[in-house]
Short mmCIF file of C-alpha atoms and ligand atoms in Angstrom, two decimals:
data_model
loop_
_atom_site.label_atom_id
_atom_site.label_comp_id
_atom_site.label_asym_id
_atom_site.label_seq_id
_atom_site.Cartn_x
_atom_site.Cartn_y
_atom_site.Cartn_z
CA UNK A 55 60.54 337.98 278.90
CA UNK A 56 61.56 340.94 277.05
CA UNK A 57 59.04 343.23 275.37
CA UNK A 58 59.46 343.24 271.82
CA UNK A 59 59.68 346.99 271.84
CA UNK A 60 63.33 346.15 274.16
CA UNK A 61 64.57 343.55 271.54
CA UNK A 62 63.70 346.03 268.55
CA UNK A 63 65.44 348.70 270.50
CA UNK A 64 68.41 346.55 271.12
CA UNK A 65 68.14 344.98 267.69
CA UNK A 66 68.69 348.63 266.49
CA UNK A 67 71.27 349.43 268.40
CA UNK A 68 73.21 346.33 268.25
CA UNK A 69 73.02 346.93 264.41
CA UNK A 70 74.78 350.24 264.34
CA UNK A 71 71.15 351.88 263.80
CA UNK A 72 69.71 354.56 265.90
CA UNK A 73 66.27 354.21 263.71
CA UNK A 74 63.74 354.20 266.24
CA UNK A 75 63.73 356.19 269.42
CA UNK A 76 61.59 357.46 271.43
CA UNK A 77 62.61 361.39 270.44
CA UNK A 78 61.18 365.25 270.88
CA UNK A 79 63.93 366.85 269.19
CA UNK A 80 62.36 368.15 265.98
CA UNK A 81 59.54 369.72 266.99
CA UNK A 82 55.91 369.40 265.86
CA UNK A 83 53.07 367.20 267.14
CA UNK A 84 51.89 364.57 265.04
CA UNK A 85 49.64 363.38 268.05
CA UNK A 86 48.59 365.79 270.10
CA UNK A 87 47.54 368.63 268.01
CA UNK A 88 47.32 367.20 264.45
CA UNK A 89 44.64 369.71 263.18
CA UNK A 90 46.81 372.30 263.46
CA UNK A 91 50.35 372.18 261.47
CA UNK A 92 50.85 372.58 258.00
CA UNK A 93 51.76 369.27 256.06
CA UNK A 94 55.33 368.96 255.62
CA UNK A 95 56.86 369.14 251.95
CA UNK A 96 57.68 366.05 250.30
CA UNK A 97 61.14 364.78 251.63
CA UNK A 98 61.32 367.16 254.58
CA UNK A 99 60.94 365.51 257.42
CA UNK A 100 62.19 367.67 259.68
CA UNK A 101 59.40 369.57 259.38
CA UNK A 102 56.74 367.24 260.59
CA UNK A 103 57.38 366.57 264.35
CA UNK A 104 56.55 364.07 266.77
CA UNK A 105 57.37 365.53 269.87
CA UNK A 106 55.42 366.68 272.34
CA UNK A 107 54.22 363.20 274.76
CA UNK A 108 57.44 361.58 273.37
CA UNK A 109 55.93 359.27 270.59
CA UNK A 110 57.95 356.41 268.92
CA UNK A 111 58.60 357.02 265.48
CA UNK A 112 61.48 356.23 263.17
CA UNK A 113 63.59 359.03 262.36
CA UNK A 114 65.64 359.04 258.94
CA UNK A 115 64.27 358.46 255.37
CA UNK A 116 64.16 354.99 254.10
CA UNK A 117 65.64 355.25 250.68
CA UNK A 118 62.91 354.12 248.12
CA UNK A 119 64.61 354.51 245.14
CA UNK A 120 67.20 351.51 246.26
CA UNK A 121 64.14 349.38 247.04
CA UNK A 122 62.21 350.35 243.83
CA UNK A 123 58.93 351.11 245.52
CA UNK A 124 57.60 354.14 247.41
CA UNK A 125 54.63 353.99 249.43
CA UNK A 126 52.97 357.25 248.94
CA UNK A 127 53.16 356.10 244.78
CA UNK A 128 51.59 352.38 245.64
CA UNK A 129 48.93 354.24 246.66
CA UNK A 130 47.35 354.76 243.01
CA UNK A 131 49.54 352.71 240.91
CA UNK A 132 47.18 350.31 239.53
CA UNK A 133 48.56 347.49 237.37
CA UNK A 134 45.83 347.20 234.87
CA UNK A 135 48.03 344.51 232.56
CA UNK A 136 47.39 344.81 229.12
CA UNK A 137 43.97 344.44 227.30
CA UNK A 138 43.16 342.88 224.43
CA UNK A 139 39.52 341.81 222.62
CA UNK A 140 39.31 337.65 222.22
CA UNK A 141 37.57 336.37 219.19
CA UNK A 142 34.66 336.13 221.04
CA UNK A 143 34.65 339.68 221.88
CA UNK A 144 35.52 339.20 225.36
CA UNK A 145 38.11 341.65 227.19
CA UNK A 146 41.35 339.65 228.30
CA UNK A 147 43.70 341.50 230.71
CA UNK A 148 47.29 339.91 230.98
CA UNK A 149 49.44 340.33 234.17
CA UNK A 150 53.18 339.29 234.41
CA UNK A 151 54.30 338.65 237.60
CA UNK A 152 57.80 337.18 238.84
CA UNK A 153 59.15 336.24 242.56
CA UNK A 154 62.25 337.37 243.33
CA UNK A 155 64.39 337.09 246.67
CA UNK A 156 65.24 341.04 247.49
CA UNK A 157 66.36 343.05 250.44
CA UNK A 158 64.26 345.77 251.84
CA UNK A 159 64.10 348.61 253.31
CA UNK A 160 61.38 348.37 256.06
CA UNK A 161 62.44 351.37 258.23
CA UNK A 162 65.36 353.53 258.36
CA UNK A 163 68.33 351.53 258.40
CA UNK A 164 66.64 348.35 258.77
CA UNK A 165 66.57 346.02 255.85
CA UNK A 166 64.02 342.84 255.87
CA UNK A 167 65.05 339.87 253.62
CA UNK A 168 61.60 340.17 251.46
CA UNK A 169 60.19 337.54 248.80
CA UNK A 170 58.95 339.82 246.69
CA UNK A 171 56.23 340.03 243.41
CA UNK A 172 57.75 342.18 241.02
CA UNK A 173 60.33 343.70 243.26
CA UNK A 174 58.29 345.35 245.71
CA UNK A 175 56.18 344.35 248.75
CA UNK A 176 53.57 344.42 248.55
CA UNK A 177 53.20 343.01 244.99
CA UNK A 178 51.36 345.02 242.41
CA UNK A 179 47.90 345.95 243.06
CA UNK A 180 46.30 343.92 240.38
CA UNK A 181 42.90 345.56 238.73
CA UNK A 182 40.13 344.43 236.43
CA UNK A 183 36.74 344.54 235.68
CA UNK A 184 33.81 342.05 236.37
CA UNK A 185 33.88 339.73 233.39
CA UNK A 186 37.43 340.33 232.25
CA UNK A 187 39.16 337.31 231.29
CA UNK A 188 42.39 337.15 233.56
CA UNK A 189 45.61 335.63 232.69
CA UNK A 190 48.60 335.82 234.97
CA UNK A 191 51.83 334.82 233.78
CA UNK A 192 54.18 333.71 236.45
CA UNK A 193 58.12 333.02 236.81
CA UNK A 194 59.44 332.39 239.51
CA UNK A 195 63.39 333.73 240.05
CA UNK A 196 63.35 332.78 243.75
CA UNK A 197 65.18 330.82 245.67
CA UNK A 198 62.34 328.68 247.23
CA UNK A 199 58.87 327.27 245.52
CA UNK A 200 55.89 329.86 244.97
CA UNK A 201 52.81 330.54 243.74
CA UNK A 202 49.60 332.83 242.92
CA UNK A 203 46.83 332.18 244.87
CA UNK A 204 44.02 334.33 244.33
CA UNK A 205 41.12 335.32 246.18
CA UNK A 206 37.96 335.06 243.69
CA UNK A 207 36.01 332.59 241.92
CA UNK A 208 38.19 329.63 239.80
CA UNK A 209 39.07 325.92 239.01
CA UNK A 210 41.01 324.07 241.18
CA UNK A 211 43.65 323.84 238.66
CA UNK A 212 44.29 327.58 238.95
CA UNK A 213 44.21 327.84 242.88
CA UNK A 214 48.16 327.70 243.23
CA UNK A 215 48.31 325.44 246.61
CA UNK A 216 50.63 322.97 246.48
CA UNK A 217 50.24 319.88 244.78
CA UNK A 218 48.55 321.66 241.84
CA UNK A 219 50.73 322.80 238.41
CA UNK A 220 50.42 326.84 239.76
CA UNK A 221 53.14 325.82 242.65
CA UNK A 222 56.32 326.79 240.52
CA UNK A 223 59.92 326.04 241.42
CA UNK A 224 62.97 327.62 241.17
CA UNK A 225 63.61 328.81 237.58
CA UNK A 226 59.71 327.57 236.63
CA UNK A 227 56.75 329.12 235.21
CA UNK A 228 52.88 328.99 235.01
CA UNK A 229 49.96 330.93 233.72
CA UNK A 230 46.54 331.06 235.72
CA UNK A 231 43.78 332.22 233.98
CA UNK A 232 40.02 332.51 235.19
CA UNK A 233 37.37 335.09 234.97
CA UNK A 234 37.16 338.33 237.15
CA UNK A 235 34.44 337.70 240.15
CA UNK A 236 33.31 338.36 242.07
CA UNK A 237 33.93 341.95 241.96
CA UNK A 238 35.20 343.55 245.22
CA UNK A 239 38.21 344.06 247.21
CA UNK A 240 40.30 340.90 246.96
CA UNK A 241 44.08 339.53 247.68
CA UNK A 242 46.29 337.46 246.27
CA UNK A 243 49.21 335.61 247.88
CA UNK A 244 51.48 332.95 247.55
CA UNK A 245 50.04 329.45 248.97
CA UNK A 246 53.31 327.34 249.78
CA UNK A 247 53.92 326.53 253.51
CA UNK A 248 54.45 327.34 255.72
CA UNK A 249 52.06 329.32 254.76
CA UNK A 250 52.50 332.08 257.38
CA UNK A 251 56.52 332.44 256.45
CA UNK A 252 55.34 332.95 252.65
CA UNK A 253 53.39 335.44 253.43
CA UNK A 254 55.02 337.21 255.82
CA UNK A 255 58.13 337.43 253.83
CA UNK A 256 56.37 339.95 251.15
CA UNK A 257 54.28 337.88 249.08
CA UNK A 258 50.85 339.54 248.79
CA UNK A 259 48.96 342.25 246.85
CA UNK A 260 45.52 343.75 246.50
CA UNK A 261 43.55 342.19 243.12
CA UNK A 262 40.48 344.69 242.68
CA UNK A 263 37.84 343.98 240.52
CA UNK A 264 35.93 346.66 239.82
CA UNK A 265 32.03 345.90 239.15
CA UNK A 266 30.70 346.06 235.83
CA UNK A 267 27.90 348.75 235.74
CA UNK A 268 25.69 347.15 232.73
CA UNK A 269 25.46 343.85 235.29
CA UNK A 270 24.08 346.01 238.76
CA UNK A 271 21.34 348.18 236.93
CA UNK A 272 19.40 348.48 240.50
CA UNK A 273 23.04 350.55 240.96
CA UNK A 274 24.60 351.65 238.02
CA UNK A 275 25.72 354.78 239.09
CA UNK A 276 27.36 353.17 242.52
CA UNK A 277 29.12 350.63 240.13
CA UNK A 278 30.14 353.33 237.75
CA UNK A 279 31.57 355.29 240.76
CA UNK A 280 33.87 352.29 241.44
CA UNK A 281 35.30 351.71 237.37
CA UNK A 282 38.54 352.56 236.85
CA UNK A 283 38.55 355.18 233.84
CA UNK A 284 34.62 356.38 233.85
CA UNK A 285 34.30 359.88 235.00
CA UNK A 286 32.18 358.65 237.75
CA UNK A 287 35.47 357.13 239.39
CA UNK A 288 37.41 360.17 238.10
CA UNK A 289 35.18 362.05 240.82
CA UNK A 290 37.28 360.49 243.69
CA UNK A 291 40.17 360.03 245.27
CA UNK A 292 40.71 356.52 245.70
CA UNK A 293 43.87 354.24 247.15
CA UNK A 294 44.78 350.97 248.20
CA UNK A 295 46.58 350.09 251.78
CA UNK A 296 47.86 347.14 251.93
CA UNK A 297 48.14 346.74 255.91
CA UNK A 298 51.41 344.56 256.47
CA UNK A 299 54.05 344.07 259.06
CA UNK A 300 57.78 342.60 259.50
CA UNK A 301 58.97 339.63 262.22
CA UNK A 302 62.50 341.48 261.77
CA UNK A 303 64.23 338.52 264.15
CA UNK A 304 62.06 335.52 263.47
CA UNK A 305 60.19 334.73 266.55
CA UNK A 306 57.42 334.57 265.22
CA UNK A 307 56.25 338.08 266.18
CA UNK A 308 56.22 341.84 264.43
CA UNK A 309 58.61 343.96 265.07
CA UNK A 310 56.96 346.92 262.53
CA UNK A 311 53.92 347.43 261.39
CA UNK A 312 52.69 349.70 258.50
CA UNK A 313 50.71 350.57 255.21
CA UNK A 314 52.40 349.60 252.43
CA UNK A 315 56.00 348.14 254.00
CA UNK A 316 57.58 351.43 255.51
CA UNK A 317 57.00 351.96 258.84
CA UNK A 318 55.31 355.59 259.39
CA UNK A 319 55.81 356.97 256.01
CA UNK A 320 52.38 358.59 256.39
CA UNK A 321 53.18 359.76 259.17
CA UNK A 322 55.92 361.58 258.00
CA UNK A 323 55.01 363.12 254.92
CA UNK A 324 50.72 362.89 255.10
CA UNK A 325 48.76 361.90 252.09
CA UNK A 326 46.97 364.88 250.73
CA UNK A 327 43.57 364.91 249.95
CA UNK A 328 41.16 367.28 248.49
CA UNK A 329 38.48 368.31 250.86
CA UNK A 330 35.98 368.32 247.64
CA UNK A 331 36.34 364.93 246.64
CA UNK A 332 35.11 361.99 248.43
CA UNK A 333 37.90 359.25 249.40
CA UNK A 334 37.93 355.50 248.30
CA UNK A 335 39.94 353.48 250.56
CA UNK A 336 40.49 349.94 249.15
CA UNK A 337 42.33 348.56 252.24
CA UNK A 338 43.69 344.82 252.86
CA UNK A 339 45.38 343.07 255.93
CA UNK A 340 47.74 340.88 254.96
CA UNK A 341 49.12 340.75 258.76
CA UNK A 342 50.36 337.44 259.88
CA UNK A 343 51.36 336.53 263.73
CA UNK A 344 48.56 338.78 264.81
CA UNK A 345 45.35 337.44 264.06
CA UNK A 346 43.53 341.19 264.03
CA UNK A 347 43.95 344.34 262.64
CA UNK A 348 41.68 347.75 262.22
CA UNK A 349 41.60 351.13 260.75
CA UNK A 350 40.33 354.00 262.85
CA UNK A 351 39.72 357.35 261.49
CA UNK A 352 40.15 360.60 263.31
CA UNK A 353 37.00 363.28 263.50
CA UNK A 354 35.02 361.63 260.99
CA UNK A 355 32.99 358.52 260.19
CA UNK A 356 32.91 356.13 256.90
CA UNK A 357 30.86 354.13 255.07
CA UNK A 358 32.20 350.10 254.95
CA UNK A 359 31.88 347.73 252.49
CA UNK A 360 33.24 344.51 253.66
CA UNK A 361 35.40 342.16 250.94
CA UNK A 362 33.77 345.16 248.84
CA UNK A 363 31.41 342.52 246.85
CA UNK A 364 28.12 345.10 247.65
CA UNK A 365 27.15 347.98 246.19
CA UNK A 366 25.59 349.21 249.33
CA UNK A 367 27.25 349.40 252.59
CA UNK A 368 27.67 346.59 254.85
CA UNK A 369 28.29 349.12 257.93
CA UNK A 370 27.33 352.56 257.76
CA UNK A 371 28.55 355.53 259.54
CA UNK A 372 31.62 353.69 261.81
CA UNK A 373 35.05 355.51 262.73
CA UNK A 374 36.49 351.63 263.27
CA UNK A 375 36.27 348.33 261.49
CA UNK A 376 38.11 345.33 262.38
CA UNK A 377 40.22 342.70 259.98
CA UNK A 378 40.90 339.12 260.42
CA UNK A 379 43.84 337.77 258.60
CA UNK A 380 43.17 338.07 254.54
CA UNK A 381 39.84 340.37 255.67
CA UNK A 382 39.85 343.11 253.19
CA UNK A 383 37.09 345.89 252.41
CA UNK A 384 36.14 349.42 250.91
CA UNK A 385 35.96 352.74 253.08
CA UNK A 386 34.22 355.87 251.54
CA UNK A 387 34.20 359.30 253.60
CA UNK A 388 34.77 362.67 252.72
CA UNK A 389 36.21 365.73 254.40
CA UNK A 390 33.89 368.30 252.90
CA UNK A 391 32.58 369.91 255.64
CA UNK A 392 36.04 369.51 257.59
CA UNK A 393 38.48 372.52 258.18
CA UNK A 394 41.78 371.46 256.19
CA UNK A 395 44.25 370.22 258.56
CA UNK A 396 45.88 366.63 259.41
CA UNK A 397 43.75 363.98 260.07
CA UNK A 398 45.16 361.24 261.37
CA UNK A 399 44.66 357.27 260.81
CA UNK A 400 45.62 354.29 262.32
CA UNK A 401 44.72 350.96 264.35
CA UNK A 402 43.53 350.84 267.66
CA UNK A 403 45.81 348.32 268.26
CA UNK A 404 47.89 351.16 270.17
CA UNK A 405 51.27 349.00 270.18
CA UNK A 406 50.78 348.65 266.03
CA UNK A 407 50.55 352.46 265.84
CA UNK A 408 53.75 353.21 267.96
CA UNK A 409 55.37 350.72 265.86
CA UNK A 410 55.19 351.78 262.63
CA UNK A 411 51.20 351.65 261.42
CA UNK A 412 50.56 355.11 261.80
CA UNK A 413 49.31 357.83 259.35
CA UNK A 414 47.90 361.12 258.51
CA UNK A 415 45.40 362.60 255.99
CA UNK A 416 46.19 366.02 254.79
CA UNK A 417 43.01 367.71 253.82
CA UNK A 418 43.47 370.62 251.56
CA UNK A 419 41.56 372.93 249.21
CA UNK A 420 44.00 372.36 246.52
CA UNK A 421 46.29 369.74 245.39
CA UNK A 422 50.16 371.91 244.73
CU1 CU B 236 56.16 331.71 248.45
#
C-alpha cells in the first residue's frame, strides 16, 4: 500500500509542483515555539517559519484573486441577503445563490475541479434572525443537477432532495422558502446523489440563525450577544470556520484538509484577535470520507454549544470537541488573561493537521 502522503508527494512532483514539502528552509517555529514569535505581516509568509521539527507545510501562496475568495475574509463575510418587510410586518430575507463549476486552487499550485455555490468554497455564510421568512433564489449554472438542502425546520417541498422540485437540473432554477428556525449554527449543502461526491466537490456552507432576544427572555442578554448588529454582538469577535477537505485523486480519501478551503492558510497568516474581546467561532464540519473531525485550542479552554441551538453551553471548559460529518457548533473563549502571542488550533487527528488543517490565533493588544 502506498500511503496517502506518499501519493500526495508523488502527485505533486508529477504535476511539476513542489507545493508541499517538509522543509525548514525559512526559519521560524510555528509548531514548537508558537508563543514567542511575532506574527507575519500579511502576505509575508517568509517570516512565518515551520522549520524546527520539519513540519509538513505548503510552500508558496494560493492566488486568492484568481480563486475569487480569501479564507481570511471568509471568516467574517456574512451574507445577510436583502431585507424587506412583508405586509404582515415580518422580515423577508432573500438570498441569491448560483451553482457553478469552477477550478479552484486549494494549496499552492494544486487545482481542484470544484462545484461551487456563488463561485466559492465554502459557499456564502448565510445569516438570518430567528423568525425571519427566508427566500433563496437558486439558479443552477453547473453541469450536474444540484440543490440546496438546509439543515433547519421546513416542509418536505423545500428539502432539496432528489424527487422534489428543489433538485434543479442544469439551466434550471428554484426558489426555496421557509421560516428561519431553530436558531443555531447550521449548514446547507447539495443533496444530489452520490451525496458524498456532491458535498465533497464544494457544495456546502454555513447557515447561521441568530436567536431573537424577545423570544428568550430568560437569556435575553446572551441572545442579544449572538444577534448580528446589536452593540452586545459588537463586543465579540465572531468568525465562521468551515472545516473541509479535498480528494484530489478521486480515490475517496482526502489529500488536503483545511478550514475555509486553503491548506495551512491560518498557519502561514495567523488570525489576529484582540486580547480584550471574547471570541465566538461558528464551526461547521463538512468532511467527507473521514467520519470524525475535531477542534483543539492550545493554552486555553472554551465553552461549546452543540449545534448552537441553546443559549447555555452544552459543554463547559473543554479544550477539544469532536464533530461527526455535518456536525457543527459554537465555541466561545477569551484570551483576556493571556499574554499576547501565537496560539495554535487544530484537529487532534494529526494527519489532518499535517495535510493542511492547522492555524494560529495571533493575540494582540491592538489591531494594527
Ligand atoms: Cu450537487
